[in-house]
PDB file of C-alpha atoms in Angstrom:
ATOM      1  CA  MET A   1      26.294  36.988 -14.053  1.00  0.00           C
ATOM      2  CA  PRO A   2      29.333  37.564 -16.827  1.00  0.00           C
ATOM      3  CA  GLU A   3      30.546  33.838 -16.484  1.00  0.00           C
ATOM      4  CA  TYR A   4      30.396  30.437 -14.462  1.00  0.00           C
ATOM      5  CA  LYS A   5      32.360  27.135 -14.318  1.00  0.00           C
ATOM      6  CA  THR A   6      30.870  24.252 -15.313  1.00  0.00           C
ATOM      7  CA  VAL A   7      32.418  20.489 -16.511  1.00  0.00           C
ATOM      8  CA  GLY A   8      33.459  19.966 -20.229  1.00  0.00           C
ATOM      9  CA  LYS A   9      32.606  16.205 -20.884  1.00  0.00           C
ATOM     10  CA  GLU A  10      31.341  12.996 -18.870  1.00  0.00           C
ATOM     11  CA  SER A  11      34.137  11.543 -16.746  1.00  0.00           C
ATOM     12  CA  TYR A  12      34.064   8.352 -14.576  1.00  0.00           C
ATOM     13  CA  SER A  13      35.795   7.352 -11.314  1.00  0.00           C
ATOM     14  CA  GLU A  14      36.010   4.246  -9.019  1.00  0.00           C
ATOM     15  CA  PHE A  15      37.394   3.400  -5.716  1.00  0.00           C
ATOM     16  CA  THR A  16      36.952   0.926  -3.044  1.00  0.00           C
ATOM     17  CA  GLU A  17      36.651   1.745   0.805  1.00  0.00           C
ATOM     18  CA  LYS A  18      36.149  -1.191   3.155  1.00  0.00           C
ATOM     19  CA  LYS A  19      34.945  -3.604   0.194  1.00  0.00           C
ATOM     20  CA  SER A  20      32.173  -1.009  -0.994  1.00  0.00           C
ATOM     21  CA  LYS A  21      32.570   0.152  -4.212  1.00  0.00           C
ATOM     22  CA  PHE A  22      31.892   3.703  -5.139  1.00  0.00           C
ATOM     23  CA  ILE A  23      31.417   4.648  -8.781  1.00  0.00           C
ATOM     24  CA  SER A  24      30.762   8.297  -9.904  1.00  0.00           C
ATOM     25  CA  HIS A  25      29.729   9.816 -13.119  1.00  0.00           C
ATOM     26  CA  CYS A  26      29.918  13.484 -13.308  1.00  0.00           C
ATOM     27  CA  ILE A  27      28.470  15.333 -16.410  1.00  0.00           C
ATOM     28  CA  SER A  28      27.462  18.896 -17.784  1.00  0.00           C
ATOM     29  CA  VAL A  29      23.545  19.429 -17.650  1.00  0.00           C
ATOM     30  CA  ASN A  30      21.679  22.330 -18.895  1.00  0.00           C
ATOM     31  CA  SER A  31      18.397  21.429 -17.716  1.00  0.00           C
ATOM     32  CA  GLN A  32      16.515  19.675 -14.858  1.00  0.00           C
ATOM     33  CA  ASP A  33      14.949  17.299 -17.643  1.00  0.00           C
ATOM     34  CA  GLN A  34      18.542  16.446 -18.844  1.00  0.00           C
ATOM     35  CA  ALA A  35      19.634  15.865 -15.494  1.00  0.00           C
ATOM     36  CA  LEU A  36      16.369  13.652 -14.481  1.00  0.00           C
ATOM     37  CA  GLN A  37      17.084  11.918 -17.900  1.00  0.00           C
ATOM     38  CA  TYR A  38      20.992  11.213 -16.799  1.00  0.00           C
ATOM     39  CA  ILE A  39      19.896   9.742 -13.441  1.00  0.00           C
ATOM     40  CA  GLU A  40      17.497   7.035 -15.083  1.00  0.00           C
ATOM     41  CA  LYS A  41      20.220   6.201 -17.160  1.00  0.00           C
ATOM     42  CA  ILE A  42      22.442   5.495 -14.269  1.00  0.00           C
ATOM     43  CA  LYS A  43      19.774   3.533 -12.401  1.00  0.00           C
ATOM     44  CA  SER A  44      19.103   1.148 -15.096  1.00  0.00           C
ATOM     45  CA  LYS A  45      22.798   0.979 -15.697  1.00  0.00           C
ATOM     46  CA  TYR A  46      23.555  -0.239 -12.095  1.00  0.00           C
ATOM     47  CA  ASN A  47      20.064  -1.650 -11.322  1.00  0.00           C
ATOM     48  CA  ASP A  48      21.647  -4.464  -8.939  1.00  0.00           C
ATOM     49  CA  ALA A  49      23.115  -1.637  -6.815  1.00  0.00           C
ATOM     50  CA  LYS A  50      21.170  -0.886  -3.821  1.00  0.00           C
ATOM     51  CA  HIS A  51      22.208   2.980  -3.692  1.00  0.00           C
ATOM     52  CA  ASN A  52      22.180   5.350  -6.964  1.00  0.00           C
ATOM     53  CA  THR A  53      22.715   8.704  -4.850  1.00  0.00           C
ATOM     54  CA  TYR A  54      23.101  12.066  -6.851  1.00  0.00           C
ATOM     55  CA  ALA A  55      23.206  15.908  -7.032  1.00  0.00           C
ATOM     56  CA  TYR A  56      23.068  18.676  -9.272  1.00  0.00           C
ATOM     57  CA  CYS A  57      23.076  22.202  -9.823  1.00  0.00           C
ATOM     58  CA  ILE A  58      21.305  24.044 -12.749  1.00  0.00           C
ATOM     59  CA  HIS A  59      22.621  27.855 -13.412  1.00  0.00           C
ATOM     60  CA  LYS A  60      19.419  29.029 -14.984  1.00  0.00           C
ATOM     61  CA  PRO A  61      16.693  28.656 -13.749  1.00  0.00           C
ATOM     62  CA  LYS A  62      18.721  28.107 -10.152  1.00  0.00           C
ATOM     63  CA  ILE A  63      18.137  24.539  -9.455  1.00  0.00           C
ATOM     64  CA  LEU A  64      19.862  22.618  -6.254  1.00  0.00           C
ATOM     65  CA  LYS A  65      18.829  18.719  -5.973  1.00  0.00           C
ATOM     66  CA  TYR A  66      20.219  16.016  -4.157  1.00  0.00           C
ATOM     67  CA  SER A  67      18.854  12.267  -3.240  1.00  0.00           C
ATOM     68  CA  ASP A  68      20.581   9.778  -0.697  1.00  0.00           C
ATOM     69  CA  ASP A  69      18.492   7.226  -2.227  1.00  0.00           C
ATOM     70  CA  SER A  70      18.133   5.371   1.147  1.00  0.00           C
ATOM     71  CA  GLU A  71      21.463   5.941   2.414  1.00  0.00           C
ATOM     72  CA  PRO A  72      21.356   7.746   6.247  1.00  0.00           C
ATOM     73  CA  HIS A  73      20.284  11.378   5.877  1.00  0.00           C
ATOM     74  CA  GLY A  74      23.301  13.703   5.229  1.00  0.00           C
ATOM     75  CA  THR A  75      26.038  11.241   4.297  1.00  0.00           C
ATOM     76  CA  ALA A  76      25.331  11.124   0.483  1.00  0.00           C
ATOM     77  CA  GLY A  77      23.567  13.328  -1.618  1.00  0.00           C
ATOM     78  CA  ILE A  78      24.611  16.680   0.227  1.00  0.00           C
ATOM     79  CA  GLN A  79      28.074  15.543   0.408  1.00  0.00           C
ATOM     80  CA  ILE A  80      27.986  15.478  -3.664  1.00  0.00           C
ATOM     81  CA  LEU A  81      26.322  18.566  -3.705  1.00  0.00           C
ATOM     82  CA  THR A  82      29.000  20.241  -1.489  1.00  0.00           C
ATOM     83  CA  ALA A  83      31.782  18.960  -3.590  1.00  0.00           C
ATOM     84  CA  ILE A  84      29.706  20.659  -6.467  1.00  0.00           C
ATOM     85  CA  LYS A  85      29.875  23.901  -4.426  1.00  0.00           C
ATOM     86  CA  ASN A  86      33.236  23.494  -3.481  1.00  0.00           C
ATOM     87  CA  PHE A  87      34.654  23.718  -7.150  1.00  0.00           C
ATOM     88  CA  ASP A  88      31.965  26.462  -7.418  1.00  0.00           C
ATOM     89  CA  LEU A  89      30.384  24.342 -10.425  1.00  0.00           C
ATOM     90  CA  GLN A  90      27.012  25.100 -12.201  1.00  0.00           C
ATOM     91  CA  ASP A  91      25.334  23.035 -14.951  1.00  0.00           C
ATOM     92  CA  THR A  92      26.842  20.048 -13.226  1.00  0.00           C
ATOM     93  CA  LEU A  93      25.330  16.776 -12.214  1.00  0.00           C
ATOM     94  CA  ILE A  94      27.213  13.745 -10.355  1.00  0.00           C
ATOM     95  CA  ALA A  95      25.768  10.421  -9.770  1.00  0.00           C
ATOM     96  CA  VAL A  96      27.637   8.111  -7.438  1.00  0.00           C
ATOM     97  CA  THR A  97      26.761   4.397  -7.311  1.00  0.00           C
ATOM     98  CA  ARG A  98      27.504   2.208  -4.175  1.00  0.00           C
ATOM     99  CA  TYR A  99      27.762  -1.475  -3.766  1.00  0.00           C
ATOM    100  CA  PHE A 100      27.906  -2.447  -0.257  1.00  0.00           C
ATOM    101  CA  GLY A 101      30.642  -4.700   0.539  1.00  0.00           C
ATOM    102  CA  GLY A 102      29.515  -6.067   4.035  1.00  0.00           C
ATOM    103  CA  ILE A 103      31.500  -3.814   6.412  1.00  0.00           C
ATOM    104  CA  LEU A 104      29.528  -0.793   7.713  1.00  0.00           C
ATOM    105  CA  LEU A 105      31.247   2.443   7.190  1.00  0.00           C
ATOM    106  CA  GLY A 106      29.482   4.515   9.657  1.00  0.00           C
ATOM    107  CA  ALA A 107      28.072   7.895   8.746  1.00  0.00           C
ATOM    108  CA  GLY A 108      31.457   9.673   9.023  1.00  0.00           C
ATOM    109  CA  GLY A 109      32.977   7.183   6.563  1.00  0.00           C
ATOM    110  CA  LEU A 110      30.191   7.257   4.355  1.00  0.00           C
ATOM    111  CA  SER A 111      30.157  11.030   4.100  1.00  0.00           C
ATOM    112  CA  ARG A 112      34.035  11.201   3.396  1.00  0.00           C
ATOM    113  CA  ALA A 113      33.604   8.320   1.036  1.00  0.00           C
ATOM    114  CA  TYR A 114      30.847  10.027  -0.986  1.00  0.00           C
ATOM    115  CA  ARG A 115      32.474  13.466  -1.024  1.00  0.00           C
ATOM    116  CA  LYS A 116      35.838  11.505  -2.169  1.00  0.00           C
ATOM    117  CA  SER A 117      33.876   9.943  -4.881  1.00  0.00           C
ATOM    118  CA  ALA A 118      32.263  13.386  -6.311  1.00  0.00           C
ATOM    119  CA  GLU A 119      35.492  15.133  -6.029  1.00  0.00           C
ATOM    120  CA  GLU A 120      37.397  12.385  -7.854  1.00  0.00           C
ATOM    121  CA  GLY A 121      34.364  12.560 -10.718  1.00  0.00           C
ATOM    122  CA  ILE A 122      35.491  16.467 -10.967  1.00  0.00           C
ATOM    123  CA  LYS A 123      39.052  16.220 -10.807  1.00  0.00           C
ATOM    124  CA  ASN A 124      38.667  13.568 -13.872  1.00  0.00           C
ATOM    125  CA  ASN A 125      36.681  16.002 -15.790  1.00  0.00           C
ATOM    126  CA  SER A 126      37.790  19.208 -17.536  1.00  0.00           C
ATOM    127  CA  ILE A 127      36.488  22.346 -15.790  1.00  0.00           C
ATOM    128  CA  ILE A 128      35.919  25.338 -18.037  1.00  0.00           C
ATOM    129  CA  ILE A 129      34.481  28.653 -18.075  1.00  0.00           C
ATOM    130  CA  LYS A 130      31.047  29.540 -19.851  1.00  0.00           C
ATOM    131  CA  LYS A 131      31.043  33.279 -20.678  1.00  0.00           C
ATOM    132  CA  LEU A 132      27.829  35.380 -21.436  1.00  0.00           C
ATOM    133  CA  CYS A 133      28.276  36.159 -25.324  1.00  0.00           C
ATOM    134  CA  VAL A 134      26.308  38.125 -27.902  1.00  0.00           C
ATOM    135  CA  VAL A 135      25.424  35.965 -30.724  1.00  0.00           C
ATOM    136  CA  THR A 136      26.170  37.779 -33.776  1.00  0.00           C
ATOM    137  CA  SER A 137      25.981  37.125 -37.681  1.00  0.00           C
ATOM    138  CA  LEU A 138      28.313  39.203 -39.874  1.00  0.00           C
ATOM    139  CA  ASN A 139      28.262  39.332 -43.664  1.00  0.00           C
ATOM    140  CA  VAL A 140      31.921  39.820 -44.932  1.00  0.00           C
ATOM    141  CA  PRO A 141      32.961  40.341 -48.420  1.00  0.00           C
ATOM    142  CA  TYR A 142      35.568  37.862 -49.619  1.00  0.00           C
ATOM    143  CA  THR A 143      38.331  40.556 -50.080  1.00  0.00           C
ATOM    144  CA  LEU A 144      38.133  41.196 -46.338  1.00  0.00           C
ATOM    145  CA  ILE A 145      37.676  37.294 -44.968  1.00  0.00           C
ATOM    146  CA  LYS A 146      41.283  36.885 -44.105  1.00  0.00           C
ATOM    147  CA  GLN A 147      41.289  40.232 -41.730  1.00  0.00           C
ATOM    148  CA  ILE A 148      37.862  39.355 -40.363  1.00  0.00           C
ATOM    149  CA  LEU A 149      38.761  36.044 -39.499  1.00  0.00           C
ATOM    150  CA  ASN A 150      42.250  37.413 -37.757  1.00  0.00           C
ATOM    151  CA  ILE A 151      39.973  39.758 -35.848  1.00  0.00           C
ATOM    152  CA  LEU A 152      37.448  37.058 -34.505  1.00  0.00           C
ATOM    153  CA  ASN A 153      40.232  34.469 -33.922  1.00  0.00           C
ATOM    154  CA  SER A 154      42.677  36.747 -31.819  1.00  0.00           C
ATOM    155  CA  SER A 155      39.550  38.738 -29.680  1.00  0.00           C
ATOM    156  CA  PHE A 156      37.127  37.755 -27.244  1.00  0.00           C
ATOM    157  CA  SER A 157      35.200  35.594 -29.583  1.00  0.00           C
ATOM    158  CA  LYS A 158      34.714  32.154 -31.072  1.00  0.00           C
ATOM    159  CA  ILE A 159      33.139  31.212 -34.530  1.00  0.00           C
ATOM    160  CA  GLN A 160      30.411  28.846 -34.770  1.00  0.00           C
ATOM    161  CA  LYS A 161      29.510  28.519 -38.367  1.00  0.00           C
ATOM    162  CA  ILE A 162      30.815  30.083 -41.849  1.00  0.00           C
ATOM    163  CA  ASP A 163      28.465  29.935 -44.801  1.00  0.00           C
ATOM    164  CA  TYR A 164      30.243  30.711 -48.250  1.00  0.00           C
ATOM    165  CA  SER A 165      28.059  32.362 -50.917  1.00  0.00           C
ATOM    166  CA  VAL A 166      27.717  35.604 -52.906  1.00  0.00           C
ATOM    167  CA  SER A 167      29.275  36.986 -49.613  1.00  0.00           C
ATOM    168  CA  ILE A 168      30.485  35.256 -46.773  1.00  0.00           C
ATOM    169  CA  LYS A 169      28.272  34.820 -43.652  1.00  0.00           C
ATOM    170  CA  ILE A 170      29.881  34.263 -40.219  1.00  0.00           C
ATOM    171  CA  THR A 171      28.087  33.341 -36.982  1.00  0.00           C
ATOM    172  CA  ALA A 172      30.189  33.818 -34.035  1.00  0.00           C
ATOM    173  CA  TYR A 173      29.674  34.033 -30.229  1.00  0.00           C
ATOM    174  CA  ILE A 174      31.253  37.451 -29.087  1.00  0.00           C
ATOM    175  CA  GLU A 175      32.065  38.022 -24.964  1.00  0.00           C
ATOM    176  CA  LYS A 176      29.290  40.344 -23.867  1.00  0.00           C
ATOM    177  CA  GLU A 177      31.929  42.562 -21.663  1.00  0.00           C
ATOM    178  CA  ASN A 178      34.195  42.902 -24.788  1.00  0.00           C
ATOM    179  CA  PHE A 179      31.287  43.557 -27.300  1.00  0.00           C
ATOM    180  CA  SER A 180      32.023  47.173 -28.177  1.00  0.00           C
ATOM    181  CA  LEU A 181      35.607  46.512 -28.351  1.00  0.00           C
ATOM    182  CA  VAL A 182      35.382  43.729 -30.823  1.00  0.00           C
ATOM    183  CA  GLU A 183      32.527  45.618 -32.934  1.00  0.00           C
ATOM    184  CA  GLN A 184      35.059  48.492 -33.081  1.00  0.00           C
ATOM    185  CA  LYS A 185      37.445  46.581 -34.538  1.00  0.00           C
ATOM    186  CA  LEU A 186      35.182  44.964 -37.290  1.00  0.00           C
ATOM    187  CA  SER A 187      33.699  48.475 -38.172  1.00  0.00           C
ATOM    188  CA  LYS A 188      37.275  49.566 -38.752  1.00  0.00           C
ATOM    189  CA  CYS A 189      38.161  46.987 -41.133  1.00  0.00           C
ATOM    190  CA  LEU A 190      34.788  46.818 -42.711  1.00  0.00           C
ATOM    191  CA  GLY A 191      34.113  50.428 -42.769  1.00  0.00           C
ATOM    192  CA  LYS A 192      30.425  51.052 -44.437  1.00  0.00           C
ATOM    193  CA  LYS A 193      30.660  47.379 -45.666  1.00  0.00           C
ATOM    194  CA  ILE A 194      29.824  46.182 -42.251  1.00  0.00           C
ATOM    195  CA  ASN A 195      26.652  44.271 -41.865  1.00  0.00           C
ATOM    196  CA  LEU A 196      26.516  42.676 -38.188  1.00  0.00           C
ATOM    197  CA  SER A 197      23.222  41.460 -36.727  1.00  0.00           C
ATOM    198  CA  ILE A 198      22.902  40.561 -33.213  1.00  0.00           C
ATOM    199  CA  LEU A 199      20.908  36.972 -32.694  1.00  0.00           C
ATOM    200  CA  GLY A 200      20.660  37.164 -28.738  1.00  0.00           C
ATOM    201  CA  GLU A 201      22.934  36.069 -25.943  1.00  0.00           C
ATOM    202  CA  LYS A 202      23.853  32.778 -24.704  1.00  0.00           C
ATOM    203  CA  TYR A 203      26.516  31.499 -22.136  1.00  0.00           C
ATOM    204  CA  HIS A 204      29.423  29.575 -24.183  1.00  0.00           C
ATOM    205  CA  SER A 205      32.935  28.746 -23.933  1.00  0.00           C
ATOM    206  CA  LEU A 206      35.245  30.415 -25.913  1.00  0.00           C
ATOM    207  CA  ASP A 207      37.985  27.534 -25.440  1.00  0.00           C
ATOM    208  CA  LYS A 208      41.051  29.784 -26.089  1.00  0.00           C
ATOM    209  CA  TYR A 209      41.377  30.756 -22.471  1.00  0.00           C
ATOM    210  CA  ASP A 210      38.677  29.141 -20.583  1.00  0.00           C
ATOM    211  CA  ILE A 211      39.979  25.725 -19.974  1.00  0.00           C
ATOM    212  CA  ILE A 212      41.023  25.753 -16.443  1.00  0.00           C
ATOM    213  CA  ASN A 213      41.534  21.947 -15.569  1.00  0.00           C
ATOM    214  CA  LYS A 214      42.286  19.655 -18.709  1.00  0.00           C
ATOM    215  CA  ASN A 215      42.571  16.198 -16.937  1.00  0.00           C
ATOM    216  CA  THR A 216      41.442  13.524 -19.411  1.00  0.00           C
ATOM    217  CA  SER A 217      42.918  10.277 -17.524  1.00  0.00           C
TER     218      SER A 217
END
């Protein structure tokens, strides 16, 4: 998979439906352990609520989980997971807490409310694209640093770190699909002086064009 979408930060939403309060938290997670830790955090924060439901989707390894937390089957967790799928998100967890207001919503009303709560949590977040990148280390002489930075800042890449010593060492994420093109530009600039090492591959946001929705309200 050359890329996938996820959320960029933690977001919060809240609304009331027939006196029942629905509170959603939407966050990016990289593993099932991280998801479970966050769920426990939510349960502790809202320990006076009867229902702390959730759903999450992990990209690698592929994991889909959800919980109704005592709500009628099919009215909560699967609705949250459906919202995640409809936005085509990976590495995303949404937890929805419900405080019962004394008025029964019925299965249909509950389903709509949980779906709405999850969708609002996503809309209040930033949706970003993570691309499969080649993690590289590049040694650059001081005389060519300006040209190299221009290449990396204008190409399919993101600089992670710059270390200044005898020479300059740059660690960067370069989009795998365009790695050969960037490498050619670097080689043309550095010539025989090029010293590029491949450290591995990692999914990463390149920021410059990867933010789809930047709603910070």
